[in-house]
Tab-separated table of C-alpha atoms in Angstrom:
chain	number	residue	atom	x	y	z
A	382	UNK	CA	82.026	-261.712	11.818
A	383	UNK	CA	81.603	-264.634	13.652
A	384	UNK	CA	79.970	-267.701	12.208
A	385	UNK	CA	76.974	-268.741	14.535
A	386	UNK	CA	76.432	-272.796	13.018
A	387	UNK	CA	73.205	-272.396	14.626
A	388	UNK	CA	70.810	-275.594	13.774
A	389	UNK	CA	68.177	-275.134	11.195
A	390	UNK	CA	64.982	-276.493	12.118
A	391	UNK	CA	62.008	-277.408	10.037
A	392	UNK	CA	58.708	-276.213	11.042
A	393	UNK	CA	55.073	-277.948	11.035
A	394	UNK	CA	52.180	-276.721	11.942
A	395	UNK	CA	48.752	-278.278	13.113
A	396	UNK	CA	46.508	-275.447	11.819
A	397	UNK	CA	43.432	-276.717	13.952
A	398	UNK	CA	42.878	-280.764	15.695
A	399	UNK	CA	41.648	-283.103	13.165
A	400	UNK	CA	44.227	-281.642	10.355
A	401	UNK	CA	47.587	-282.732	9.921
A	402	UNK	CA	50.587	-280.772	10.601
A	403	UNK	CA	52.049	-278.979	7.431
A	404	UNK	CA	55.743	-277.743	6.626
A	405	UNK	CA	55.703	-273.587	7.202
A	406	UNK	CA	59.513	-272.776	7.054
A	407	UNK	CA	62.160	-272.887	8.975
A	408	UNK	CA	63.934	-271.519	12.183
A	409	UNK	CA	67.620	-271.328	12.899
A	410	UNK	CA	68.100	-272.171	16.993
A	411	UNK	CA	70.753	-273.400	19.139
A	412	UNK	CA	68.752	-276.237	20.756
A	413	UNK	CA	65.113	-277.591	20.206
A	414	UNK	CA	63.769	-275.476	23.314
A	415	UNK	CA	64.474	-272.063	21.518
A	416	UNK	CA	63.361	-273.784	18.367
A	417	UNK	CA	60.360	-274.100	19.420
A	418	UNK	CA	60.037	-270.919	20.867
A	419	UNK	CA	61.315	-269.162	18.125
A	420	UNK	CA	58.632	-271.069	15.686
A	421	UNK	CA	55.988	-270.117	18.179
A	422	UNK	CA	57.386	-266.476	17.193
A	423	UNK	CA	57.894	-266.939	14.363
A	424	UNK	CA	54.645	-268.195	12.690
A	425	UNK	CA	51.692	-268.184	14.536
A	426	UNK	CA	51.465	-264.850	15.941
A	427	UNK	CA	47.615	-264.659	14.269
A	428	UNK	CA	46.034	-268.165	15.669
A	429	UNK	CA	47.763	-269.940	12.918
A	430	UNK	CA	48.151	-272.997	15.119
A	431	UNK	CA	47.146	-275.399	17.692
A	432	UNK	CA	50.266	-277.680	17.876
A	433	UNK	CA	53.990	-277.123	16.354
A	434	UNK	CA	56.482	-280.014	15.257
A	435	UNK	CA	59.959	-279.092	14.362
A	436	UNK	CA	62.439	-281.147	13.568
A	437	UNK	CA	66.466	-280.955	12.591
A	438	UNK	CA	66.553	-280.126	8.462
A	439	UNK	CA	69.698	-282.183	8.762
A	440	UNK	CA	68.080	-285.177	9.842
A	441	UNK	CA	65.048	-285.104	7.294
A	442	UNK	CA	65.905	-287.874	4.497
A	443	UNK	CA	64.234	-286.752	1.364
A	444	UNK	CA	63.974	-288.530	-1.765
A	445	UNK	CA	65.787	-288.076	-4.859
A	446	UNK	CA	64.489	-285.009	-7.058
A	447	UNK	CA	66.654	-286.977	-10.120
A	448	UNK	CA	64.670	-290.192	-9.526
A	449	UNK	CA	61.427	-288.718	-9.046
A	450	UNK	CA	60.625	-289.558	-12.907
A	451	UNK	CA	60.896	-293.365	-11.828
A	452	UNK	CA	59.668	-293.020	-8.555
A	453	UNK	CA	56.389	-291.508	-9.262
A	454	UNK	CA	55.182	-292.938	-12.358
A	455	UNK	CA	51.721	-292.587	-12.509
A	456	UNK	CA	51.821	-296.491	-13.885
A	457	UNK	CA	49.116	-295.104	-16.498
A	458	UNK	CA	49.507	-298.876	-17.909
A	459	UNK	CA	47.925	-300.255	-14.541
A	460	UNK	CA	44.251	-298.479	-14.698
A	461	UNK	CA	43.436	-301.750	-12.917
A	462	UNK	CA	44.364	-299.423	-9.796
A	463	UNK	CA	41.419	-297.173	-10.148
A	464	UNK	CA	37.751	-298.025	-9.073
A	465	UNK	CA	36.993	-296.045	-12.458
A	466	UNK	CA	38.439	-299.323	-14.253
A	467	UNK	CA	35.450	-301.019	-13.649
A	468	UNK	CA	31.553	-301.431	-14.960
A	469	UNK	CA	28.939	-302.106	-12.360
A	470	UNK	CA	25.814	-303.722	-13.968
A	471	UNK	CA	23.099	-301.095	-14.239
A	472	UNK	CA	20.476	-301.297	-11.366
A	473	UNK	CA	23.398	-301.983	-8.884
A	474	UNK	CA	23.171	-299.323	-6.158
A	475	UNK	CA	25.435	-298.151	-3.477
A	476	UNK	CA	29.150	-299.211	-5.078
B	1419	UNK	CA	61.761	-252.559	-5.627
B	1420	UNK	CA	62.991	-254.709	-2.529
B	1421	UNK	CA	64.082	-257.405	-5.589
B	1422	UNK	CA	65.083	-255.239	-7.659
B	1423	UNK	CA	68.784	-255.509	-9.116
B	1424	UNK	CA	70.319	-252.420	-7.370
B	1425	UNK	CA	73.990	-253.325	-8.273
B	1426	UNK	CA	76.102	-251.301	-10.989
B	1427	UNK	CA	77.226	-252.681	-13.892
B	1428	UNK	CA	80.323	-253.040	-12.786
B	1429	UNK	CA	79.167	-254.871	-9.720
B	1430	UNK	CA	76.997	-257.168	-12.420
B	1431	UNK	CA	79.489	-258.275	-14.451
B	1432	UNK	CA	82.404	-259.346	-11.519
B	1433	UNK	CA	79.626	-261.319	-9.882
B	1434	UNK	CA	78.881	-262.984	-13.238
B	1435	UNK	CA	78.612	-267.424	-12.270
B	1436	UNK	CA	82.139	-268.797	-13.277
B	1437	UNK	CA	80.849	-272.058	-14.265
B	1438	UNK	CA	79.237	-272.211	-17.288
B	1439	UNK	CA	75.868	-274.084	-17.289
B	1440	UNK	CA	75.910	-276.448	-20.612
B	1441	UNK	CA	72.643	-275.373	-23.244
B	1442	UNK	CA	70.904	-278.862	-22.662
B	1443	UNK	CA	70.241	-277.837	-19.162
B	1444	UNK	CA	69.131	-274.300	-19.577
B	1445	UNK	CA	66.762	-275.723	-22.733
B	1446	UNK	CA	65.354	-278.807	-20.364
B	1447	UNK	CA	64.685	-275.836	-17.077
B	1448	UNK	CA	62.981	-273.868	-19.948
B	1449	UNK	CA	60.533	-276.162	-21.145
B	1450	UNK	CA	60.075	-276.800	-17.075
B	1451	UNK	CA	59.274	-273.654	-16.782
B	1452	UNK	CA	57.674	-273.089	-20.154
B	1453	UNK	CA	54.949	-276.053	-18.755
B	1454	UNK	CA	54.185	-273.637	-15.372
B	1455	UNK	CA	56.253	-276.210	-13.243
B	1456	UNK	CA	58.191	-275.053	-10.106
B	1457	UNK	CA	61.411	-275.414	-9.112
B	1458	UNK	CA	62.362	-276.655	-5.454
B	1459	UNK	CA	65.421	-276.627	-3.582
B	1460	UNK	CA	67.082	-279.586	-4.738
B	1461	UNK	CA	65.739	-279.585	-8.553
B	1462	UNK	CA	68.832	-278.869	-11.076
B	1463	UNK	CA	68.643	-275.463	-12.380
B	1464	UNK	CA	71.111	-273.174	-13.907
B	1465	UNK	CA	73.461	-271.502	-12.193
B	1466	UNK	CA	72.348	-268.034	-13.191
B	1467	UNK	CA	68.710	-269.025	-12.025
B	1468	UNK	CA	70.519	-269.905	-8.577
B	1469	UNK	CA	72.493	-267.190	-8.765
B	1470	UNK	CA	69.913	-264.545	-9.615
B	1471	UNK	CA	67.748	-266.063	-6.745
B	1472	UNK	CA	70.006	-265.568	-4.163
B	1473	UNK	CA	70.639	-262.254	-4.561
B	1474	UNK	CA	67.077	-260.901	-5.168
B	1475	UNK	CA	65.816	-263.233	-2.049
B	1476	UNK	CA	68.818	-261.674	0.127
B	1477	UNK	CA	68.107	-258.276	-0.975
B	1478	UNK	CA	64.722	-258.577	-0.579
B	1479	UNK	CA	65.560	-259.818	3.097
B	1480	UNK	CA	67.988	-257.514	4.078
B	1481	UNK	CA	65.221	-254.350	3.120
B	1482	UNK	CA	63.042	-255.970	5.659
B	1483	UNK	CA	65.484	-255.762	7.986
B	1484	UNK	CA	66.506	-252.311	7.148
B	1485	UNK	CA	63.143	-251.309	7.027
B	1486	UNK	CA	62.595	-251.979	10.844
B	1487	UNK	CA	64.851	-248.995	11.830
B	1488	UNK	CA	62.962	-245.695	10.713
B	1489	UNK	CA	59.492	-246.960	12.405
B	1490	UNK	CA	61.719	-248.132	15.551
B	1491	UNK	CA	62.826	-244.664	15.857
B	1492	UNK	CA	58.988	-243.650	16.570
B	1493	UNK	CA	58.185	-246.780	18.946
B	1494	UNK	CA	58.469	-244.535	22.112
B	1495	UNK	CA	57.304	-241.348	20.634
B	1496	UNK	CA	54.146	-243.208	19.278
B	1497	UNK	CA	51.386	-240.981	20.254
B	1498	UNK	CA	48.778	-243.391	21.743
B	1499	UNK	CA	49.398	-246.468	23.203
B	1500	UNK	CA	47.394	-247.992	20.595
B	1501	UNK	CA	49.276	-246.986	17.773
B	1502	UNK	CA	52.975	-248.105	19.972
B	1503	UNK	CA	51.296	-251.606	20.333
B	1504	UNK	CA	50.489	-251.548	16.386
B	1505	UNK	CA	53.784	-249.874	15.581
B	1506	UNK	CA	55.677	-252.779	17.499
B	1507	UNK	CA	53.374	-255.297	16.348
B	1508	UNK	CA	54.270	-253.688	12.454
B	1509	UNK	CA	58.285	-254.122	12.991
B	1510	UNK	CA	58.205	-257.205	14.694
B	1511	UNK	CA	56.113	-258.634	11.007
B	1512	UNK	CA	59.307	-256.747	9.382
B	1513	UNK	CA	61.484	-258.990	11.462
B	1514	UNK	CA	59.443	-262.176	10.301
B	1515	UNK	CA	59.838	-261.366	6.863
B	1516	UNK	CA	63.274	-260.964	6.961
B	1517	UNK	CA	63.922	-264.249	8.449
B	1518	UNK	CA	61.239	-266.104	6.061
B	1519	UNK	CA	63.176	-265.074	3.072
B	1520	UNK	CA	66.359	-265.579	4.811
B	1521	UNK	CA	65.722	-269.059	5.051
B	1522	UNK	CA	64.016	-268.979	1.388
B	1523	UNK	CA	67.407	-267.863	0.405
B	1524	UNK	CA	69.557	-270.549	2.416
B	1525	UNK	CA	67.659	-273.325	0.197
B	1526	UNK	CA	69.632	-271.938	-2.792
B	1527	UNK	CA	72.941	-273.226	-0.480
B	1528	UNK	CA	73.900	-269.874	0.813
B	1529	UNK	CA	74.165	-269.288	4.611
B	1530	UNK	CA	72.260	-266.931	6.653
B	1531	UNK	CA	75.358	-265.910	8.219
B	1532	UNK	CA	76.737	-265.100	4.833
B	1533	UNK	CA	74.423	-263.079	3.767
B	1534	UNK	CA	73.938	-261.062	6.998
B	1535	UNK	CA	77.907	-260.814	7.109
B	1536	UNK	CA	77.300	-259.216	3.156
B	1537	UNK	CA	75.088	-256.515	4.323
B	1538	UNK	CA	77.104	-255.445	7.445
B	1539	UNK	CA	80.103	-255.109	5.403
B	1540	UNK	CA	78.290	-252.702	3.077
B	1541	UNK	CA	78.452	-255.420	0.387
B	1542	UNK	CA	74.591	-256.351	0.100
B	1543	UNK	CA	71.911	-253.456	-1.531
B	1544	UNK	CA	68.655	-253.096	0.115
B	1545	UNK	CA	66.227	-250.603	-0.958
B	1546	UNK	CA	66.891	-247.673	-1.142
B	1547	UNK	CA	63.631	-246.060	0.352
B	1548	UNK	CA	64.650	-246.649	4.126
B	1549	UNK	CA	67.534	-244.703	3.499
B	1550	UNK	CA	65.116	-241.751	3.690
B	1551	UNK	CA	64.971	-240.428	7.337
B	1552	UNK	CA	61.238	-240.237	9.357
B	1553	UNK	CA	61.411	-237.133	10.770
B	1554	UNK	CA	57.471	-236.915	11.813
B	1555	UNK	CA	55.085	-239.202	12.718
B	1556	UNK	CA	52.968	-238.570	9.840
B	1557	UNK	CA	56.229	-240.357	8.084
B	1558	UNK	CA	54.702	-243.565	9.805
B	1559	UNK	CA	51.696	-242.962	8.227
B	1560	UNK	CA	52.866	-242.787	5.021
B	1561	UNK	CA	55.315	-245.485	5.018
B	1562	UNK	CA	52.866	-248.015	5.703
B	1563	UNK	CA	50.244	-246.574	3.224
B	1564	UNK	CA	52.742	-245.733	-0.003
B	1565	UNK	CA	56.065	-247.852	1.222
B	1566	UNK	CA	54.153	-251.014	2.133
B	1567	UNK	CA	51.456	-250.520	-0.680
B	1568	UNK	CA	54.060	-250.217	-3.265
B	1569	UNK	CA	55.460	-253.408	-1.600
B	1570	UNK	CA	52.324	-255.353	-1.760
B	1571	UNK	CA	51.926	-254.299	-5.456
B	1572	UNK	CA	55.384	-255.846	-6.166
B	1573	UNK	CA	54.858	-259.150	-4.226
B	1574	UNK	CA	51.324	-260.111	-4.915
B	1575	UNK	CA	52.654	-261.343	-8.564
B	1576	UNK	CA	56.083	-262.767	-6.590
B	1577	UNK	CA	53.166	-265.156	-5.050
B	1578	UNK	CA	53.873	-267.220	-8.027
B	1579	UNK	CA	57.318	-266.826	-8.846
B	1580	UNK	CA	58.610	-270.161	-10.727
B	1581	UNK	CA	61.049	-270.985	-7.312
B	1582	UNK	CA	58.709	-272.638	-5.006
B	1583	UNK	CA	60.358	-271.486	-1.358
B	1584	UNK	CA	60.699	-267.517	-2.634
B	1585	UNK	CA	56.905	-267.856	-3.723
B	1586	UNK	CA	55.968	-269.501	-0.438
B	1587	UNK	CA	57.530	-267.028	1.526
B	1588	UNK	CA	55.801	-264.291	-0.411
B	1589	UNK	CA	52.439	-265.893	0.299
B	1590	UNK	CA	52.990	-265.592	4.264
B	1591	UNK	CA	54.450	-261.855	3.586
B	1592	UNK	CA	51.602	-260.620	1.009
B	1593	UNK	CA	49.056	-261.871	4.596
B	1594	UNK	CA	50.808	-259.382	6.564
B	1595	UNK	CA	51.949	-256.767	4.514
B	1596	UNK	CA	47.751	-255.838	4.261
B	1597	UNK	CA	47.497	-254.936	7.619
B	1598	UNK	CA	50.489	-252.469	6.869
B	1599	UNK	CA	48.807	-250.848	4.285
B	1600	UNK	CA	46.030	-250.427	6.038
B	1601	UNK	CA	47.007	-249.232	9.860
B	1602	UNK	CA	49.206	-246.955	7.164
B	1603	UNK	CA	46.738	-245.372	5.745
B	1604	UNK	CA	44.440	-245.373	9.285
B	1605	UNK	CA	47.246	-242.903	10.569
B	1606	UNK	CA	46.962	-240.883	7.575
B	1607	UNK	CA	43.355	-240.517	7.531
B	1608	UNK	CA	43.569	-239.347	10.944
B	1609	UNK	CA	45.615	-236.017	10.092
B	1610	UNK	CA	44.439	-235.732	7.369
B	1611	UNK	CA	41.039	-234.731	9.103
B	1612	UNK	CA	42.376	-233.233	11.666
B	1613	UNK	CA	43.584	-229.905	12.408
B	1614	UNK	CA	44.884	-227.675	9.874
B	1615	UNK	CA	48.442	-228.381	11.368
B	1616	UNK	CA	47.867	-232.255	11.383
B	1617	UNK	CA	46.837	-232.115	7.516
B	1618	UNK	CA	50.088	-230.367	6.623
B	1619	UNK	CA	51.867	-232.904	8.223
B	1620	UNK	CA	50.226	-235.661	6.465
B	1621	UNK	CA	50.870	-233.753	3.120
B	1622	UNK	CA	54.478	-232.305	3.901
B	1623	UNK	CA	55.572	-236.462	4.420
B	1624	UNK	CA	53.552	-237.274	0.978
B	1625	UNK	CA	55.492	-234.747	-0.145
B	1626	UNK	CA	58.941	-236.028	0.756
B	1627	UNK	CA	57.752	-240.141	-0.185
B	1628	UNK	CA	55.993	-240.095	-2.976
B	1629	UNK	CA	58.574	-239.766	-5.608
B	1630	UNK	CA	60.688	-242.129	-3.957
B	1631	UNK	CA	57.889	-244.654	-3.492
B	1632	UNK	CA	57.764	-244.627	-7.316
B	1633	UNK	CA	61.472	-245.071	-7.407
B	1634	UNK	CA	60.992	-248.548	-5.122
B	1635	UNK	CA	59.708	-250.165	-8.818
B	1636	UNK	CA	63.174	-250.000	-10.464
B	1637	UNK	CA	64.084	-248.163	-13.326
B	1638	UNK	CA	62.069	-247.319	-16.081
B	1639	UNK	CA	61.365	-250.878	-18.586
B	1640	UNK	CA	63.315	-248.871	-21.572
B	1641	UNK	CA	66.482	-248.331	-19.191
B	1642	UNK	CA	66.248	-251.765	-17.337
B	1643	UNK	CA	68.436	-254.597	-19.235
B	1644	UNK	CA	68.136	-257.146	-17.095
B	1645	UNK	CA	64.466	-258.123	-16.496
B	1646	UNK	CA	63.877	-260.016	-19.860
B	1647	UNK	CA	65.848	-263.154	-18.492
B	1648	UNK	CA	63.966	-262.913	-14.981
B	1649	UNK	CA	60.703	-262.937	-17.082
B	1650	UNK	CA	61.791	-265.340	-19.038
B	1651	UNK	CA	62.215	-267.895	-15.886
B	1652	UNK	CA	58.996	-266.744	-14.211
B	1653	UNK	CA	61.054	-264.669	-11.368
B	1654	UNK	CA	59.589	-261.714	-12.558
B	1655	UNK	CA	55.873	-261.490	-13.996
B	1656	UNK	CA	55.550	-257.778	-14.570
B	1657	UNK	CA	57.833	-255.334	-16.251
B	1658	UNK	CA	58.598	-252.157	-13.248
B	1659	UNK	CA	56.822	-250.133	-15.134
B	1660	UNK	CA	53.712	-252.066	-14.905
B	1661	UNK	CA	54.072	-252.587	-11.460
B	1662	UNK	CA	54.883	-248.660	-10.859
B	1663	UNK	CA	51.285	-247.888	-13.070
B	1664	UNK	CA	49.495	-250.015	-10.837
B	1665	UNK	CA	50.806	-248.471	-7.784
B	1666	UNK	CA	49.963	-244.916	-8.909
B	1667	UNK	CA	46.106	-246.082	-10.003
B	1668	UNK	CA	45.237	-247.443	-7.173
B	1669	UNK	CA	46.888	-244.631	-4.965
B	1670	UNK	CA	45.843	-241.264	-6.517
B	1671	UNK	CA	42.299	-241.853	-5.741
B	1672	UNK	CA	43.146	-242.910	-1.981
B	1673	UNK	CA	44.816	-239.359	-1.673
B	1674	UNK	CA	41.933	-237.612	-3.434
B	1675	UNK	CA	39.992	-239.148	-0.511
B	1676	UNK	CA	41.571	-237.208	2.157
B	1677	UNK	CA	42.414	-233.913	0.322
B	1678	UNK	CA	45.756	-234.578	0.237
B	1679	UNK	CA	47.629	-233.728	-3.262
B	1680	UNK	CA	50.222	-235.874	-5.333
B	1681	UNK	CA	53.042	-233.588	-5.475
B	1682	UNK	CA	53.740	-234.306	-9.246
B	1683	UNK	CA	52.137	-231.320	-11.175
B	1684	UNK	CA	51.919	-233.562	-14.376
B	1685	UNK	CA	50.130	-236.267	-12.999
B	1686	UNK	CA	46.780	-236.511	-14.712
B	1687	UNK	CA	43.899	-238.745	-15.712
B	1688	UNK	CA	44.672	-240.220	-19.366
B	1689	UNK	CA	40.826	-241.297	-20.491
B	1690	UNK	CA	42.170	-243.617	-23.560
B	1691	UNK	CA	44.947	-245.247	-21.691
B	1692	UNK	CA	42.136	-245.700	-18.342
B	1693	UNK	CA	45.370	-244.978	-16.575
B	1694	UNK	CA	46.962	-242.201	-14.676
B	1695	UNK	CA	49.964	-240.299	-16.403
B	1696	UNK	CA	53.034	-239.035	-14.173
B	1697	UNK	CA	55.513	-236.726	-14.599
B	1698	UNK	CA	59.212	-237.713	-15.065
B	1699	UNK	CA	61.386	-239.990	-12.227
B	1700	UNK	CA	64.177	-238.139	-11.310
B	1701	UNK	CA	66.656	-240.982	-11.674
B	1702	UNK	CA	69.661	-239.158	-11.052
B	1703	UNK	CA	68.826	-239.103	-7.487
B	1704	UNK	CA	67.754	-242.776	-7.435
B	1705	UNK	CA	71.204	-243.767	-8.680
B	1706	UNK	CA	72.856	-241.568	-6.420
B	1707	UNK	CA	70.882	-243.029	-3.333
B	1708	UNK	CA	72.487	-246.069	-4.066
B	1709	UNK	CA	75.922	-244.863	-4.587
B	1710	UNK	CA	76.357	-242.878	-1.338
B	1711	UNK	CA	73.668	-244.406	1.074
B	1712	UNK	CA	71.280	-240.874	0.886
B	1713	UNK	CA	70.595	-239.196	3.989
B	1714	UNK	CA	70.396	-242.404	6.192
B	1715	UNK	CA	72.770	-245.008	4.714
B	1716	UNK	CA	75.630	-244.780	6.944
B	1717	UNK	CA	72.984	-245.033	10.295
B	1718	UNK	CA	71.269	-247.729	8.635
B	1719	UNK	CA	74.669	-249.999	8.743
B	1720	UNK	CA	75.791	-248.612	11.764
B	1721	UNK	CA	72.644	-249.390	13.303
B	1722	UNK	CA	72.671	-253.150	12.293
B	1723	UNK	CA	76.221	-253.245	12.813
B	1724	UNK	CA	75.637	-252.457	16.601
B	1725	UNK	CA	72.871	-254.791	16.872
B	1726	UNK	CA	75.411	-257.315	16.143
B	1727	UNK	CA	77.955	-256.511	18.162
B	1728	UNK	CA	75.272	-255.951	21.602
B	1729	UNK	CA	73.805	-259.625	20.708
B	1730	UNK	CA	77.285	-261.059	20.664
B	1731	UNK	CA	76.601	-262.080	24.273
B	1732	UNK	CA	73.305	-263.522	23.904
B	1733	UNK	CA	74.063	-265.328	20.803
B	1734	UNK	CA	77.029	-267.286	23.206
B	1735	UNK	CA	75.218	-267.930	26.269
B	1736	UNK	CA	72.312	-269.152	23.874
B	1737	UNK	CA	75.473	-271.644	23.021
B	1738	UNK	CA	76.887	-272.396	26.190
B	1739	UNK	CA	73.221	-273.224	27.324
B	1740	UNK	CA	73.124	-275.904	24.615
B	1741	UNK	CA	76.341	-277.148	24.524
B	1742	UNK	CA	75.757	-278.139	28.912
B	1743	UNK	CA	72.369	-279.431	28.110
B	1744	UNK	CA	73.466	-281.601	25.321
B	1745	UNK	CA	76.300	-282.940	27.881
B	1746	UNK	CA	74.088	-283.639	30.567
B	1747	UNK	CA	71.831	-285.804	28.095
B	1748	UNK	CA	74.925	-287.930	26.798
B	1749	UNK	CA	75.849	-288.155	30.768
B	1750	UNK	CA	72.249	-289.330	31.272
């Protein structure tokens, strides 16, 4: 059998206006046009959308899953960060 | 079930992972796993995990494939227009499927092409329930009330199967498969209070699916060797004979409701257990299914094997088209 080497595309999907578009899956194509179309197809078929995004898997640059330990330290030791860190006198309203 | 392992032993063992994972990493993806994390594409996981993946997400693809061809033999002999546009609407989810778990699959690093190339060459299992014909159109009926309600049974726990793509996929399946169930059972009702003729048809197909729609769960927990790993890692959640209980609770009563009868004279109500009992699976014929392709197998290939070959042409001019377009824009 022949191999295809179709593209892969990665598909996102604006659900309604006023969310943002969220990663659904993906679509093998030969070009963005049928990407598109095929995404369409693909998944929204029961009003799942009001805009599509796709983009080429190959040219999403993702972050290290080995690093992620250093990458996304909570820094626990900088509760500083949170609004929680601080006491507002009592009687103060509205902060 | 669509996932579950249909290969031999034989089959098993010469597939076994060459490389052998070292214990530190299989002890570090337990505890993952131990803490309810999941596992995404790019995570390090043991090759067996991968492994095991790949060819229950593949398998699982390739019956929702398969499974298109014995309802697209009654698209044009549909008898209402309402129930071809529901019938299309049905395979074309089928399709969908197929291609979500496809691509579920192709995060593990195997290709689509790969896998399809695996099933055409007779290589790839798929379940073995759409290698029983349709001959009626009660048979559509009952597929999408036992066949798809067996299959929602099975992938409502897969929702949270430890390997985040598989479980997202499942998520977007277990949506559709509902509507299935349901036009499923719609058709059945329908004969089922109709004429005398229409009822027998509805019971004759019940007659020829229900044992194998047990079958679909895998063999029985005390014969199956291979599921306490999968459970283990969070692949699998329920032992097939869990799964296969559930199935048979939920469905007796639905066929009580229309008069129809389980064809399994041993089936009764077991008041300690709360549960229905069944009589015996004949495995023999399960196993054999699988060997020799049943009644179907051989179409079932041939069929996708042909669908191949007549999209050839499509799949090149879709090529050509891309290959001028993306000259015309470096020209540009």
């Amino acid at each position: 059998m022949s191999r295809n080497n179709w593209h892969l595309y990665e598909v996102f999907i604006r659900s309604k206006n006023g969310l943002a578009h969220k990663h659904a899956g993906s679509v093998h194509a030969q070009d963005a046009e049928t990407a598109i179309l095929s995404a369409r197809d693909l998944y929204t078929r029961r009003g799942e959308a009001s805009s599509l995004w796709i983009i080429k898997s190959s040219d999403i640059i993702a972050s290290d899953p080995g690093e992620a330990g250093e990458l996304y330290d909570p820094s626990d030791d900088k509760i500083y960060r949170h609004s929680t860190f601080y006491t507002v006198p009592d009687g103060v309203k509205n902060m | 079930m669509y996932s579950t392992d249909l290969r031999t032993d034989q089959e098993k063992k010469s597939a076994d992972p060459q490389v052998l994972d070292d214990a530190k990493l299989w002890d570090t993806f337990q505890s993952r796993i131990d803490n309810g994390d999941v596992i995404e594409a790019k995570d390090d996981m043991p090759e067996k995990y991968r492994q095991t993946l790949i060819r229950q997400i593949s398998q699982h693809a390739h019956s929702e494939i398969v499974g298109q061809l014995p309802e697209g033999n009654w698209v044009t002999r549909a008898p209402t227009l309402k129930r071809k546009l529901i019938l299309l609407a049905k395979i074309q989810d089928e399709a969908g499927h197929g291609l979500y778990l496809y691509s579920a699959a192709e995060t593990l690093g195997r290709s689509r092409d790969d896998m399809v190339a695996d099933l055409l060459s007779g290589k790839a299992k798929y379940s073995t329930i759409f290698n029983y014909p349709t001959p009626t159109w009660a048979d559509i009926g009952t597929i999408g009330w036992l066949v798809d309600g067996a299959a929602v049974t099975n992938q409502i726990p897969l929702c949270r199967c430890s390997y985040g793509p598989y479980a997202r996929a499942m998520v977007r399946v277990c949506k559709e498969e509902s509507f299935h169930q349901r036009q499923g059972y719609e058709i059945v009702t329908v004969l089922a209070q109709g004429t005398l003729a229409q009822k027998a048809l509805a019971q004759d197909s019940l007659n020829r699916f229900w044992w194998p729609s047990l079958m679909m769960f895998g063999p029985s927990d005390s014969a199956s060797t291979h599921s306490s790993q999968n459970m283990k890692w969070k692949i699998k959640r329920h032992s097939n004979d869990e799964l296969r209980q559930r199935f048979v609770d939920a469905t007796v009563p639905q066929a009580e409701f229309l008069g129809l009868s389980i064809p399994d004279a041993d089936m009764r109500w077991n008041e300690e257990r709360g549960s229905y009992d069944h009589g015996e699976i004949n495995w023999d014929e399960f196993w054999a299914v699988i060997k020799d392709g049943g009644i179907c197998g051989k179409d079932r290939i041939r069929a996708r094997r042909a669908a191949a070959k007549d999209g050839q042409w499509v799949r090149a001019a879709a090529h050509a088209y891309a290959q001028k377009q993306e000259t015309k824009e470096r020209v540009a």
